[in-house]
Amino acid sequence: HPSLAGMYLPLHLGMSGAKAAMGRFSGGLARLPPCARLLGVRTSTVVAARAPPPPPSPSAQPLPRVDASAVLTADDVARFAAEGAIVVRNVFSPEWVETMRVAVEDNMASPGPLCDEHAAAAQSGGRFHDDQFLWTRHEAFRRFVTESGAGAIAARALGSSSAHIFYDQLLVKEPGTSTPTPWHNDTSYWQLTGSQICSIWVALDTVPGATGVGYVKGSHLWNLKHRVTNFSGDAHSAKNTYEGVAAENFDELPDVSAKEAAGEFEVLRWDMEPGDIILFYSSAIHGAPGLAKNSTRRRRGYATRWCGDDVRYDARPGTMDKGWRAAGYDCGLSQGDPIACALHPNLA
């Protein structure tokens, strides 16, 4: 079935795990989207498009689950709602950081079908590695998404009873990579509606604020839907296509650098240490400069994207959905459906 290709989570969890994930959805299997119903009752016909990740190792060391209520105070949640982005220190342990660093190297050596190498495409030197859905292929990232407590942090921050993983993303800039991350918001790229959408960006290296991601304070409240471009600088790439919408149907993206210089915008930036997180609304405008040619530090960041109770699937053109489906990541949802499905389970 074409809507099942690439849905590694239920396959590598086994059918009992898939059904457990489905059990979170109200109304039983009969009310689930087609992908979930098929996973629940057509077990003999489900075939993975690619090999699923290995099962958890019995000898794998347990890693600590973060207590969301201890990580985020009521004041943190209020500031998050007002400003759109906050930093939280020492959230993930050195053991988590090292586990993910090892998995980063594995992925960079053998990336997935949605990987883009932005610096190579832009012919700008260095390496800007960008890949998605790592948790469906790598045991370490699967454990992070399902066991670390990141989903519970997202749910608490959003004031949501659920936190559905939308996808995860690895962004690595090697020393000397001058390619910037352009100013943008994430929701313009995504086939979603709703206000309860956020990301958790985990620092895996020391990152000075001057070279890290900056967020326009309060911009999450603008709810912009701007014209999107691939980070390689083109309108799209072979893996992520965004065509299909006339330019006049988009909101204008402001010149953030000019407005910051004029004192019209405040851009939030923080020095980061490994294990720190930036929690941000995905509608917040953000971007990052490239690294200096003589830089010696890597910038490895790992982001998980989360959807709360009010999020629905939006089949509008001009999003990442077309590229995802072509790569086998088809959620099987229809316009207006709740985001809950086998590809986007609730992990609050």
mmCIF file of C-alpha atoms in Angstrom, residues 59 69-70 94 99 102 106 121 148 175 185-186 193 202 239 257 272 281 346:
data_model
loop_
_atom_site.group_PDB
_atom_site.id
_atom_site.type_symbol
_atom_site.label_atom_id
_atom_site.label_comp_id
_atom_site.label_asym_id
_atom_site.label_seq_id
_atom_site.Cartn_x
_atom_site.Cartn_y
_atom_site.Cartn_z
ATOM 1 C CA SER A 59 22.559 -4.437 26.826
ATOM 2 C CA SER A 69 7.617 19.729 35.233
ATOM 3 C CA ALA A 70 11.114 20.074 36.687
ATOM 4 C CA PRO A 94 26.127 14.060 28.898
ATOM 5 C CA THR A 99 24.812 8.819 22.418
ATOM 6 C CA VAL A 102 27.772 8.846 17.814
ATOM 7 C CA ASP A 106 26.564 7.286 11.540
ATOM 8 C CA ALA A 121 24.629 22.544 -3.607
ATOM 9 C CA SER A 148 13.907 11.063 26.643
ATOM 10 C CA PRO A 175 34.119 24.322 10.545
ATOM 11 C CA ASN A 185 9.646 30.211 9.978
ATOM 12 C CA ASP A 186 9.026 26.484 9.916
ATOM 13 C CA THR A 193 -2.725 24.118 10.672
ATOM 14 C CA VAL A 202 19.323 20.330 21.325
ATOM 15 C CA LYS A 239 14.031 15.936 -2.454
ATOM 16 C CA SER A 257 18.815 41.942 9.550
ATOM 17 C CA MET A 272 24.763 27.208 24.119
ATOM 18 C CA TYR A 281 7.230 28.032 18.418
ATOM 19 C CA ASN A 346 1.518 10.819 20.496
#
